[in-house]
Amino acid sequence: MSEANINPTQSEAPPHITAKNVDLNNCDREQIHLVNAIQPHGVLLVLNESTLSIIQVSANTESFLGLSPAAMIGQTIDCLLDNENVAALRSQLATKNLADGFSHLLTVSCVHTNERFHLFGNRIDELLLLEFERPNDTEQFSDNNHFLRLNATIQQLRGSTSLLQFIGIVVDQIRDWTGFERVMVYRFDTDGCGEVVAESKSPDLETYLDLHYPASDIPAPARRLFMLSPLRHLPDVDYLPVPLIPENPPLLNGRSVDLSYSFLRSVSVMYSGYLRNMGAKATLVLPLMKDGELWGLISCLHHSTPKYMPYESRIPVEFLAKIVSQMMNDKEKMDHYSYRYQLDQSLHQLAAALERFETFEQALVLGKTNLLTTLDAQGAVLIINGKLNLLGKTPTEQQVGLLVVWLAQQDGLVFSTRRLPHDFPLAQTFKVIASGVLSMRFSRANSDGIIWFRPEEQQEVSWAGNPNKPVEFIEEGQEIRLTPRTSFALWKEYSQGQSRLWLTCELEYAKQLRQVISYIIVNRISLLTQINAELERSNAELEAFAYVVSHDLKEPLRGIHNFAELIKIENDVPSPEKRLQRIETILSLANRMDNLLESLLKYSRIGLSELDLQSTHIGNLVSQSIDVLKKANPEMGVTFNIQPTLPIMNCDRMRVEIIFHNLILNAIKYNDKAKKTVEIGCNTSVNPAEFYVRDNGIGIPADYHEHIFQLFRRLHGSDEFGGGNGTGLTTAQKAIKRHGGRIWMESSENVGSTFYFTLAPDLISNKEVMQ
Amino acid sequence: MKKNRPLLIIEDSDEDFEVTCWALNKIGFTHPIVRATHCEEVLLLLLSGTTPADWNNLLPCLVLLDLNLPRMNGLQFLRDLRVIKSPPAIPIVVVSTSNNPSDVSTSYSLGAAGYLCKPLSLDSYVEKLRYLTHYWFDAVTLPE
């Protein structure tokens, strides 16, 4: 409640505030439920349930029941009801749940007047409260009529396509049903402020539609009571409260009976005063619940006369309000449907842009779809590596900088407020632009993230009708305070530095965008980690490679050097044969070096040029490879078995030739059998296809299966088996890896070896994906 | 120490073996020199506990081991030797072209008694072998 319009509060408030001492400053604490008085349209009895003896009654018993309070107190219920009714009452008490509110128990006849009453009961604080109300004898609605009418209304509500339309139907229908002159739906914000969102009224009345109210207009205790009772009815604003007698019954030990659920309970004087100021003579109020929370109120006002709604007429309205509550959730969802759809679209576009563009700034700020495209905000800031990218109407960079520091201290990665200047006083200076803030940080590690700004709401709220046209009702000697118009002024004051509420779907949008971005960040980090790991491995490989190469090249070089030195040293010792022998050695070492360098060059070329994929007939390719080998070695005497159905593959022809050349060469070379055979084939029943080259040669001991693919690794002396230099398999392996394939082998000594390889990456099996 | 205990050189390259013999001869090394081209044969001999006739039926007094050998390389030889129950008390000195630090440290960690990097120049090689023989045959005591 704002101080501006209201007198200063008393410094010491009494512990209990009741109708006797309440004013505008303390009505928030008024104990409305302990009011100890009721409205005059019924009778309240407080009983001891086990004995059904009467402890306390409302002072108006005589006019209803024909017995004075004095004649009833201390008696049992038998003083009012005949045996049959008492027995029926007892059986109702035994079976009905009376703890959560007043329930209709039965209709009874009073023994003294023979008048019929509806009897309601509530069990609270170990007391039994009974309320007597007169039935409706004038209007006659049959149950069937009610049912048909309800059904029609529900059909109509179902057909509504927006929350506003839905609520519009509700107010029209209820006005039609009840005959109240004005029916409004009043919606609470999270902070207790309210707004009239729908209204149905007789044409001569001033509209209250779109008026905003401060939270103090319907204070927290009142909101609680509205939630507890399915319906509150005040038939006559100018009623005289009926006290409970005796005021302090000895059995209650000075306590007031809790009338929280009482239908007859006397209302707060502030409430009746307010209604009087509005010119209302009677009201009926029903809560609208959503997800167990008080969402709003259906408020019915009658302005011309008092208006009493008997039980029979209240029931269907109450029922309707409950159904409306049930339907609220779906309707509210529907209301933002198109907005949510557009947010979804934007999210997808931003996600696509994030995939496409290199920087977040390009994707989120500079693109056609940006952070402000759909989200209802006027400005946004993208913070990347601490650098601010401003978009739309935002505070200055310096102001945003301060805000970023403050936001980083808030809990949660997604944060929103509609009252930034109240939460963060430094924001006072830029509240016009940024009273509302929705922000998200990508991670807890730093303040990188996105902030959206919403302007102060007052700049936006449109006033329905002329704001200067007074609607205050001035009563003699009374201050003009509690009227809708002054309430609006109060609300305006309260809503200084406040923006429109952030919707659930907007928070959801921010959360989802955050997820998309963190997913991309994580992906980028893991890609970077992967590249780094690959780089490290390739660096290590390169280092190892350099050592291997330098070692293997140095060996013959050192030999050349040494033998040349020997010739030089032995110059004075004439031995032409020895000298010639030394020179031969040098020449052979030089040849070996040349051979090594040539192989190295081949090896490195495999990795250098781009893969030149083309459709290749592998059968032809193998035949050509064998022809080349036969030409170089006409008398090798090998039987080749080539599978006739070798496939056509999309591969790099030059590299695949190298693979087959090296594998076939090895198959021939390392073979000491009299009948050498080499078998070449392919298993196309698997994917990728597996090629193989099989020989009946010397085989490879299991210990060395791992080593054979290492560069310059030989399993035999440099002169054995035609002198290999240990590059063949390494080269073949490199050519295979260049295709994404792999090479492996099976071998047993003296039986033969089979080398298998593929020319495409292995498909990841489902099992591995699961893992 | 018996003067006829051989020096064992495990070396696959004929040229390198020839140069090493020449250099040892040059510095006046007198022990008999025997050669193996594969580690496996040496390992088998050591495991069987028999010493062939060309070793004068004696265990070598010192082994010069090349690293880059076909099949089992020098490092694998050192590794396999360590798992023998009672390894022979013979110091093994690696003589290799490799100056790869990982080869050097692996050799020592596998129990090599020294690591000699073969230089390019013959003079330096002779010098290094001179130091090596001084150390093993003049300075330190070898097991009998």
Coordinates of C-alpha atoms in Angstrom, one line a residue, chain A residues 541 544-545 548-549 552 596 600 603 666 703-715 724-734 737 743 745 755, chain B residues 67-73 75-76 79 103:
Chain A
E541 CA 53.9 -39.0 -34.4
A544 CA 58.8 -40.2 -33.7
F545 CA 58.8 -40.2 -37.4
V548 CA 62.9 -43.0 -37.2
V549 CA 63.8 -41.3 -40.5
D552 CA 67.4 -45.1 -40.7
L596 CA 65.0 -45.4 -48.6
L600 CA 59.9 -42.1 -47.9
Y603 CA 55.0 -42.6 -48.2
N666 CA 55.0 -58.9 -49.6
D703 CA 54.5 -61.4 -31.2
Y704 CA 55.2 -59.2 -34.2
H705 CA 51.7 -58.6 -35.5
E706 CA 51.6 -55.3 -33.8
H707 CA 55.0 -54.2 -35.1
I708 CA 54.7 -54.9 -38.8
F709 CA 53.0 -51.6 -39.6
Q710 CA 55.7 -49.5 -38.1
L711 CA 57.8 -47.4 -40.4
F712 CA 61.1 -49.1 -41.3
R713 CA 60.3 -52.0 -39.1
R714 CA 61.6 -55.2 -40.7
L715 CA 61.3 -58.7 -39.4
G724 CA 62.8 -54.9 -47.8
N725 CA 63.2 -51.5 -46.2
G726 CA 60.2 -51.7 -43.9
T727 CA 58.0 -49.1 -45.7
G728 CA 55.6 -51.3 -47.7
L729 CA 53.0 -52.1 -45.1
T730 CA 53.3 -48.6 -43.5
T731 CA 52.6 -47.1 -46.9
A732 CA 49.7 -49.4 -47.6
Q733 CA 48.3 -48.7 -44.2
K734 CA 48.5 -44.9 -44.8
K737 CA 43.6 -44.8 -43.6
I743 CA 43.9 -52.9 -42.2
M745 CA 45.8 -59.5 -40.5
F755 CA 45.9 -59.1 -44.9
Chain B
L67 CA 68.7 -51.4 -31.2
N68 CA 67.4 -51.5 -34.7
L69 CA 67.2 -55.2 -35.5
P70 CA 64.8 -57.2 -37.5
R71 CA 62.1 -59.1 -35.6
M72 CA 63.0 -58.7 -31.9
N73 CA 64.7 -55.3 -31.5
L75 CA 64.7 -52.9 -26.5
Q76 CA 62.5 -56.0 -26.6
R79 CA 62.8 -56.4 -21.7
D103 CA 65.4 -44.9 -26.7

